[in-house]
Amino acid sequence: MFVGHYSVAFAAKIERNRIPLWVLFLAVQFLDYIWAALVLLGIEKLHVIKGFTAGSMLDSYFHPYSHSLITAILWSGVAAISYKPFCRWLGYAYTKSAALIVGLAVFSHWILDLVAHPRDLAIYDNKWKVGFGLWNYRDPEFALEIALLAGGIALYLARNAMPAIRKGAVIAFGIALVIVQIGDTYVPRTPLTDKATAMGVWVFYTLFVLIAFAVEKIGSRREN
Ligand SMILES: [Zn+2]
């Protein structure tokens, strides 16, 4: 699962919870940030194999700290608890329910990965691996990613009042994410090394976080 994760970020944002979209973009990929960092450190392992599944080249054969069910729950708790000091640090409005939503956004990553991944998600440690393997079916997996993203963006637009110019930017961002997913799913490429893949995760995910930050600033100059 790739851009489909961002559907949760868009869907979770309502005016009342005041969670910045960029924070939710970080939350829904939090487990992958940890995963990529641990791959770079040589702690978690991955093979990048052309045609490993129809929709992905990633053979994540060892990722018990970032992607087991138990650690996913732990990381979600860490994120929820950290939200209060995080808000204080950055001067954002804090509520307990917002912290809960951030924690659930982090956990949503595991649930969506469960749908897409082949059986490589451990329940605990590196044991009892699960995964519904939708990545073995390229078109349905792609369709699910896009349907989720479109649904999330539709909810975001419906539940957050914003100027027309920002609405346009959100839709353009959505289209850009669809194009990124088309590239990822359908454009043939030579497999990168494991470390280069992990670096790419950090670079691209952070780029999306920055765009999410910028998008919510559009048209808000005169609010104060
Ligand atoms: Zn993941």
PDB file of C-alpha atoms and ligand atoms in Angstrom:
ATOM      1  CA  MET A   1       0.000   0.000   0.000  1.00  0.00           C
ATOM      2  CA  PHE A   2       1.365   3.394  -0.953  1.00  0.00           C
ATOM      3  CA  VAL A   3      -0.770   6.492  -1.648  1.00  0.00           C
ATOM      4  CA  GLY A   4      -3.811   4.715  -0.200  1.00  0.00           C
ATOM      5  CA  HIS A   5      -2.359   5.411   3.251  1.00  0.00           C
ATOM      6  CA  TYR A   6      -2.938   9.119   2.687  1.00  0.00           C
ATOM      7  CA  SER A   7      -6.689   8.540   2.376  1.00  0.00           C
ATOM      8  CA  VAL A   8      -6.733   8.154   6.165  1.00  0.00           C
ATOM      9  CA  ALA A   9      -4.863  11.442   6.624  1.00  0.00           C
ATOM     10  CA  PHE A  10      -7.377  13.314   4.478  1.00  0.00           C
ATOM     11  CA  ALA A  11     -10.366  11.567   6.046  1.00  0.00           C
ATOM     12  CA  ALA A  12      -9.177  12.153   9.621  1.00  0.00           C
ATOM     13  CA  LYS A  13      -8.937  15.914   9.247  1.00  0.00           C
ATOM     14  CA  ILE A  14     -11.975  17.861  10.341  1.00  0.00           C
ATOM     15  CA  GLU A  15     -12.004  21.443  11.492  1.00  0.00           C
ATOM     16  CA  ARG A  16     -12.918  20.478  15.038  1.00  0.00           C
ATOM     17  CA  ASN A  17      -9.844  18.305  15.739  1.00  0.00           C
ATOM     18  CA  ARG A  18      -7.482  21.014  14.431  1.00  0.00           C
ATOM     19  CA  ILE A  19      -4.848  18.433  13.493  1.00  0.00           C
ATOM     20  CA  PRO A  20      -2.700  19.863  10.713  1.00  0.00           C
ATOM     21  CA  LEU A  21      -2.883  17.755   7.534  1.00  0.00           C
ATOM     22  CA  TRP A  22       0.904  17.478   7.421  1.00  0.00           C
ATOM     23  CA  VAL A  23       0.926  15.882  10.883  1.00  0.00           C
ATOM     24  CA  LEU A  24      -1.590  13.299   9.678  1.00  0.00           C
ATOM     25  CA  PHE A  25       0.575  12.702   6.580  1.00  0.00           C
ATOM     26  CA  LEU A  26       3.436  11.947   8.940  1.00  0.00           C
ATOM     27  CA  ALA A  27       1.227   9.769  11.165  1.00  0.00           C
ATOM     28  CA  VAL A  28      -0.133   7.487   8.444  1.00  0.00           C
ATOM     29  CA  GLN A  29       3.419   6.730   7.249  1.00  0.00           C
ATOM     30  CA  PHE A  30       5.043   6.733  10.686  1.00  0.00           C
ATOM     31  CA  LEU A  31       5.658   2.965  10.577  1.00  0.00           C
ATOM     32  CA  ASP A  32       7.328   3.243   7.167  1.00  0.00           C
ATOM     33  CA  TYR A  33       9.555   6.092   8.406  1.00  0.00           C
ATOM     34  CA  ILE A  34      10.727   3.819  11.211  1.00  0.00           C
ATOM     35  CA  TRP A  35      11.054   0.917   8.786  1.00  0.00           C
ATOM     36  CA  ALA A  36      13.158   2.918   6.300  1.00  0.00           C
ATOM     37  CA  ALA A  37      15.384   4.219   9.111  1.00  0.00           C
ATOM     38  CA  LEU A  38      15.911   0.689  10.441  1.00  0.00           C
ATOM     39  CA  VAL A  39      16.666  -0.615   6.935  1.00  0.00           C
ATOM     40  CA  LEU A  40      19.266   2.146   6.528  1.00  0.00           C
ATOM     41  CA  LEU A  41      20.763   1.108   9.864  1.00  0.00           C
ATOM     42  CA  GLY A  42      20.852  -2.508   8.719  1.00  0.00           C
ATOM     43  CA  ILE A  43      18.511  -3.612  11.524  1.00  0.00           C
ATOM     44  CA  GLU A  44      15.479  -4.489   9.400  1.00  0.00           C
ATOM     45  CA  LYS A  45      15.984  -6.327   6.115  1.00  0.00           C
ATOM     46  CA  LEU A  46      14.498  -6.160   2.698  1.00  0.00           C
ATOM     47  CA  HIS A  47      15.143  -7.528  -0.760  1.00  0.00           C
ATOM     48  CA  VAL A  48      14.073  -5.562  -3.799  1.00  0.00           C
ATOM     49  CA  ILE A  49      13.163  -8.158  -6.411  1.00  0.00           C
ATOM     50  CA  LYS A  50      11.690  -7.437  -9.819  1.00  0.00           C
ATOM     51  CA  GLY A  51       8.284  -9.137 -10.059  1.00  0.00           C
ATOM     52  CA  PHE A  52       8.252 -10.218  -6.396  1.00  0.00           C
ATOM     53  CA  THR A  53       4.542  -9.466  -6.455  1.00  0.00           C
ATOM     54  CA  ALA A  54       2.631  -8.046  -9.418  1.00  0.00           C
ATOM     55  CA  GLY A  55       2.294  -4.656  -7.743  1.00  0.00           C
ATOM     56  CA  SER A  56       5.464  -4.350  -5.667  1.00  0.00           C
ATOM     57  CA  MET A  57       9.130  -5.305  -5.713  1.00  0.00           C
ATOM     58  CA  LEU A  58       9.505  -5.259  -1.943  1.00  0.00           C
ATOM     59  CA  ASP A  59      10.314  -8.495  -0.157  1.00  0.00           C
ATOM     60  CA  SER A  60      10.206  -7.222   3.428  1.00  0.00           C
ATOM     61  CA  TYR A  61      11.285 -10.476   4.968  1.00  0.00           C
ATOM     62  CA  PHE A  62      12.445  -9.015   8.283  1.00  0.00           C
ATOM     63  CA  HIS A  63      10.701  -5.974   9.764  1.00  0.00           C
ATOM     64  CA  PRO A  64       9.564  -7.009  13.247  1.00  0.00           C
ATOM     65  CA  TYR A  65      10.218  -3.649  14.944  1.00  0.00           C
ATOM     66  CA  SER A  66       8.349  -1.414  12.522  1.00  0.00           C
ATOM     67  CA  HIS A  67       5.674  -3.709  11.095  1.00  0.00           C
ATOM     68  CA  SER A  68       4.661  -6.415  13.567  1.00  0.00           C
ATOM     69  CA  LEU A  69       1.156  -6.017  14.976  1.00  0.00           C
ATOM     70  CA  ILE A  70       2.440  -5.631  18.528  1.00  0.00           C
ATOM     71  CA  THR A  71       5.006  -2.944  17.660  1.00  0.00           C
ATOM     72  CA  ALA A  72       2.482  -1.187  15.401  1.00  0.00           C
ATOM     73  CA  ILE A  73       0.213  -0.864  18.454  1.00  0.00           C
ATOM     74  CA  LEU A  74       3.164   0.344  20.544  1.00  0.00           C
ATOM     75  CA  TRP A  75       4.240   2.949  17.964  1.00  0.00           C
ATOM     76  CA  SER A  76       0.625   4.157  17.708  1.00  0.00           C
ATOM     77  CA  GLY A  77       0.611   4.633  21.485  1.00  0.00           C
ATOM     78  CA  VAL A  78       3.934   6.460  21.346  1.00  0.00           C
ATOM     79  CA  ALA A  79       2.547   8.796  18.663  1.00  0.00           C
ATOM     80  CA  ALA A  80      -0.654   9.471  20.612  1.00  0.00           C
ATOM     81  CA  ILE A  81       1.280  10.219  23.819  1.00  0.00           C
ATOM     82  CA  SER A  82       3.829  12.393  21.997  1.00  0.00           C
ATOM     83  CA  TYR A  83       1.114  14.529  20.434  1.00  0.00           C
ATOM     84  CA  LYS A  84       0.719  16.707  23.524  1.00  0.00           C
ATOM     85  CA  PRO A  85       4.394  17.782  23.867  1.00  0.00           C
ATOM     86  CA  PHE A  86       4.521  18.018  20.069  1.00  0.00           C
ATOM     87  CA  CYS A  87       1.608  20.492  20.047  1.00  0.00           C
ATOM     88  CA  ARG A  88       3.107  22.476  22.901  1.00  0.00           C
ATOM     89  CA  TRP A  89       6.421  22.658  21.042  1.00  0.00           C
ATOM     90  CA  LEU A  90       4.850  23.888  17.810  1.00  0.00           C
ATOM     91  CA  GLY A  91       2.046  25.936  19.344  1.00  0.00           C
ATOM     92  CA  TYR A  92      -0.784  23.813  17.925  1.00  0.00           C
ATOM     93  CA  ALA A  93      -4.146  23.331  19.604  1.00  0.00           C
ATOM     94  CA  TYR A  94      -4.253  20.089  21.597  1.00  0.00           C
ATOM     95  CA  THR A  95      -7.157  17.883  22.613  1.00  0.00           C
ATOM     96  CA  LYS A  96      -7.211  14.323  23.917  1.00  0.00           C
ATOM     97  CA  SER A  97      -9.447  13.205  21.073  1.00  0.00           C
ATOM     98  CA  ALA A  98      -6.968  14.653  18.559  1.00  0.00           C
ATOM     99  CA  ALA A  99      -4.189  12.607  20.192  1.00  0.00           C
ATOM    100  CA  LEU A 100      -6.362   9.504  19.869  1.00  0.00           C
ATOM    101  CA  ILE A 101      -6.989  10.260  16.192  1.00  0.00           C
ATOM    102  CA  VAL A 102      -3.234  10.642  15.579  1.00  0.00           C
ATOM    103  CA  GLY A 103      -2.637   7.268  17.262  1.00  0.00           C
ATOM    104  CA  LEU A 104      -5.347   5.627  15.169  1.00  0.00           C
ATOM    105  CA  ALA A 105      -3.914   7.228  12.013  1.00  0.00           C
ATOM    106  CA  VAL A 106      -0.561   5.602  12.817  1.00  0.00           C
ATOM    107  CA  PHE A 107      -2.252   2.250  13.373  1.00  0.00           C
ATOM    108  CA  SER A 108      -4.253   2.526  10.125  1.00  0.00           C
ATOM    109  CA  HIS A 109      -0.948   1.977   8.320  1.00  0.00           C
ATOM    110  CA  TRP A 110      -0.752  -1.597   9.571  1.00  0.00           C
ATOM    111  CA  ILE A 111      -4.360  -2.361   8.634  1.00  0.00           C
ATOM    112  CA  LEU A 112      -3.915  -1.088   5.067  1.00  0.00           C
ATOM    113  CA  ASP A 113      -0.557  -2.873   4.768  1.00  0.00           C
ATOM    114  CA  LEU A 114      -2.329  -6.046   5.906  1.00  0.00           C
ATOM    115  CA  VAL A 115      -4.562  -5.826   2.843  1.00  0.00           C
ATOM    116  CA  ALA A 116      -1.757  -5.254   0.326  1.00  0.00           C
ATOM    117  CA  HIS A 117       1.259  -7.129   1.681  1.00  0.00           C
ATOM    118  CA  PRO A 118       1.978 -10.760   0.961  1.00  0.00           C
ATOM    119  CA  ARG A 119       2.313 -12.775   4.145  1.00  0.00           C
ATOM    120  CA  ASP A 120       5.180 -10.765   5.647  1.00  0.00           C
ATOM    121  CA  LEU A 121       3.569  -8.896   8.558  1.00  0.00           C
ATOM    122  CA  ALA A 122       4.378 -10.613  11.836  1.00  0.00           C
ATOM    123  CA  ILE A 123       1.966 -10.568  14.742  1.00  0.00           C
ATOM    124  CA  TYR A 124       4.838 -10.523  17.187  1.00  0.00           C
ATOM    125  CA  ASP A 125       8.608 -10.464  16.659  1.00  0.00           C
ATOM    126  CA  ASN A 126       9.206 -12.247  13.319  1.00  0.00           C
ATOM    127  CA  LYS A 127       6.503 -14.848  13.941  1.00  0.00           C
ATOM    128  CA  TRP A 128       2.993 -15.712  12.722  1.00  0.00           C
ATOM    129  CA  LYS A 129       3.073 -13.756   9.499  1.00  0.00           C
ATOM    130  CA  VAL A 130      -0.087 -12.422   7.919  1.00  0.00           C
ATOM    131  CA  GLY A 131      -1.018 -10.429   4.832  1.00  0.00           C
ATOM    132  CA  PHE A 132      -3.915 -10.712   2.380  1.00  0.00           C
ATOM    133  CA  GLY A 133      -1.577 -10.230  -0.584  1.00  0.00           C
ATOM    134  CA  LEU A 134      -3.590  -7.861  -2.748  1.00  0.00           C
ATOM    135  CA  TRP A 135      -0.227  -6.837  -4.258  1.00  0.00           C
ATOM    136  CA  ASN A 136      -0.397 -10.133  -6.146  1.00  0.00           C
ATOM    137  CA  TYR A 137      -3.233  -8.601  -8.170  1.00  0.00           C
ATOM    138  CA  ARG A 138      -1.887  -5.461  -9.748  1.00  0.00           C
ATOM    139  CA  ASP A 139      -5.020  -3.782 -11.119  1.00  0.00           C
ATOM    140  CA  PRO A 140      -7.299  -4.411  -8.126  1.00  0.00           C
ATOM    141  CA  GLU A 141      -4.571  -3.205  -5.760  1.00  0.00           C
ATOM    142  CA  PHE A 142      -4.071  -0.062  -7.833  1.00  0.00           C
ATOM    143  CA  ALA A 143      -7.833   0.486  -7.981  1.00  0.00           C
ATOM    144  CA  LEU A 144      -8.108   0.172  -4.197  1.00  0.00           C
ATOM    145  CA  GLU A 145      -5.320   2.718  -3.620  1.00  0.00           C
ATOM    146  CA  ILE A 146      -6.997   5.237  -5.924  1.00  0.00           C
ATOM    147  CA  ALA A 147     -10.513   4.598  -4.590  1.00  0.00           C
ATOM    148  CA  LEU A 148      -9.320   5.073  -1.008  1.00  0.00           C
ATOM    149  CA  LEU A 149      -7.432   8.251  -1.879  1.00  0.00           C
ATOM    150  CA  ALA A 150     -10.371   9.715  -3.796  1.00  0.00           C
ATOM    151  CA  GLY A 151     -12.736   8.888  -0.940  1.00  0.00           C
ATOM    152  CA  GLY A 152     -10.403  10.449   1.632  1.00  0.00           C
ATOM    153  CA  ILE A 153      -9.998  13.623  -0.388  1.00  0.00           C
ATOM    154  CA  ALA A 154     -13.761  13.860  -0.970  1.00  0.00           C
ATOM    155  CA  LEU A 155     -14.330  13.664   2.805  1.00  0.00           C
ATOM    156  CA  TYR A 156     -11.620  16.249   3.439  1.00  0.00           C
ATOM    157  CA  LEU A 157     -13.180  18.681   0.967  1.00  0.00           C
ATOM    158  CA  ALA A 158     -16.675  18.077   2.311  1.00  0.00           C
ATOM    159  CA  ARG A 159     -15.810  18.492   5.993  1.00  0.00           C
ATOM    160  CA  ASN A 160     -13.349  21.389   5.954  1.00  0.00           C
ATOM    161  CA  ALA A 161     -14.334  24.867   4.861  1.00  0.00           C
ATOM    162  CA  MET A 162     -11.663  26.440   2.674  1.00  0.00           C
ATOM    163  CA  PRO A 163     -11.199  28.991  -0.086  1.00  0.00           C
ATOM    164  CA  ALA A 164     -11.672  27.797  -3.667  1.00  0.00           C
ATOM    165  CA  ILE A 165      -7.982  28.198  -4.425  1.00  0.00           C
ATOM    166  CA  ARG A 166      -7.052  25.719  -1.686  1.00  0.00           C
ATOM    167  CA  LYS A 167      -9.724  23.309  -2.902  1.00  0.00           C
ATOM    168  CA  GLY A 168      -8.055  23.401  -6.306  1.00  0.00           C
ATOM    169  CA  ALA A 169      -4.657  22.800  -4.733  1.00  0.00           C
ATOM    170  CA  VAL A 170      -5.956  19.801  -2.774  1.00  0.00           C
ATOM    171  CA  ILE A 171      -7.392  18.288  -5.961  1.00  0.00           C
ATOM    172  CA  ALA A 172      -4.124  18.954  -7.837  1.00  0.00           C
ATOM    173  CA  PHE A 173      -2.212  17.294  -4.985  1.00  0.00           C
ATOM    174  CA  GLY A 174      -4.546  14.298  -5.231  1.00  0.00           C
ATOM    175  CA  ILE A 175      -3.931  14.042  -8.981  1.00  0.00           C
ATOM    176  CA  ALA A 176      -0.171  14.244  -8.383  1.00  0.00           C
ATOM    177  CA  LEU A 177      -0.421  11.377  -5.889  1.00  0.00           C
ATOM    178  CA  VAL A 178      -2.377   9.320  -8.447  1.00  0.00           C
ATOM    179  CA  ILE A 179       0.391   9.939 -11.000  1.00  0.00           C
ATOM    180  CA  VAL A 180       3.001   8.860  -8.438  1.00  0.00           C
ATOM    181  CA  GLN A 181       1.005   5.670  -7.848  1.00  0.00           C
ATOM    182  CA  ILE A 182       0.732   5.003 -11.604  1.00  0.00           C
ATOM    183  CA  GLY A 183       4.513   5.339 -11.811  1.00  0.00           C
ATOM    184  CA  ASP A 184       5.031   3.042  -8.851  1.00  0.00           C
ATOM    185  CA  THR A 185       2.601   0.358 -10.028  1.00  0.00           C
ATOM    186  CA  TYR A 186       2.942   0.370 -13.796  1.00  0.00           C
ATOM    187  CA  VAL A 187       6.205   1.933 -14.951  1.00  0.00           C
ATOM    188  CA  PRO A 188       8.866  -0.772 -15.234  1.00  0.00           C
ATOM    189  CA  ARG A 189      12.176   0.070 -13.600  1.00  0.00           C
ATOM    190  CA  THR A 190      15.282  -1.678 -12.439  1.00  0.00           C
ATOM    191  CA  PRO A 191      15.163  -2.487  -8.730  1.00  0.00           C
ATOM    192  CA  LEU A 192      17.053  -0.117  -6.471  1.00  0.00           C
ATOM    193  CA  THR A 193      19.165  -1.455  -3.639  1.00  0.00           C
ATOM    194  CA  ASP A 194      17.518  -1.870  -0.250  1.00  0.00           C
ATOM    195  CA  LYS A 195      19.226   1.232   1.139  1.00  0.00           C
ATOM    196  CA  ALA A 196      18.359   3.381  -1.888  1.00  0.00           C
ATOM    197  CA  THR A 197      14.729   2.249  -1.561  1.00  0.00           C
ATOM    198  CA  ALA A 198      14.727   3.259   2.100  1.00  0.00           C
ATOM    199  CA  MET A 199      16.270   6.637   1.246  1.00  0.00           C
ATOM    200  CA  GLY A 200      13.586   7.112  -1.410  1.00  0.00           C
ATOM    201  CA  VAL A 201      10.902   6.468   1.199  1.00  0.00           C
ATOM    202  CA  TRP A 202      12.284   9.216   3.420  1.00  0.00           C
ATOM    203  CA  VAL A 203      12.681  11.670   0.549  1.00  0.00           C
ATOM    204  CA  PHE A 204       9.293  11.126  -1.103  1.00  0.00           C
ATOM    205  CA  TYR A 205       7.242  10.814   2.082  1.00  0.00           C
ATOM    206  CA  THR A 206       8.826  13.991   3.427  1.00  0.00           C
ATOM    207  CA  LEU A 207       8.131  15.776   0.158  1.00  0.00           C
ATOM    208  CA  PHE A 208       4.436  14.823   0.522  1.00  0.00           C
ATOM    209  CA  VAL A 209       4.443  16.058   4.140  1.00  0.00           C
ATOM    210  CA  LEU A 210       5.846  19.409   2.988  1.00  0.00           C
ATOM    211  CA  ILE A 211       3.235  19.681   0.238  1.00  0.00           C
ATOM    212  CA  ALA A 212       0.467  18.868   2.751  1.00  0.00           C
ATOM    213  CA  PHE A 213       1.845  21.644   4.971  1.00  0.00           C
ATOM    214  CA  ALA A 214       1.948  24.124   2.084  1.00  0.00           C
ATOM    215  CA  VAL A 215      -1.516  23.221   0.797  1.00  0.00           C
ATOM    216  CA  GLU A 216      -3.182  24.088   4.112  1.00  0.00           C
ATOM    217  CA  LYS A 217      -1.495  27.509   4.042  1.00  0.00           C
ATOM    218  CA  ILE A 218      -2.905  28.424   0.645  1.00  0.00           C
ATOM    219  CA  GLY A 219      -5.463  31.199   0.911  1.00  0.00           C
ATOM    220  CA  SER A 220      -5.053  31.598   4.693  1.00  0.00           C
ATOM    221  CA  ARG A 221      -2.771  34.638   4.662  1.00  0.00           C
ATOM    222  CA  ARG A 222      -5.351  37.076   5.968  1.00  0.00           C
ATOM    223  CA  GLU A 223      -6.819  34.894   8.711  1.00  0.00           C
ATOM    224  CA  ASN A 224      -5.043  36.785  11.489  1.00  0.00           C
TER     225      ASN A 224
HETATM  226 ZN    ZN B   1       4.363  -0.148   5.646  1.00  0.00          ZN
END
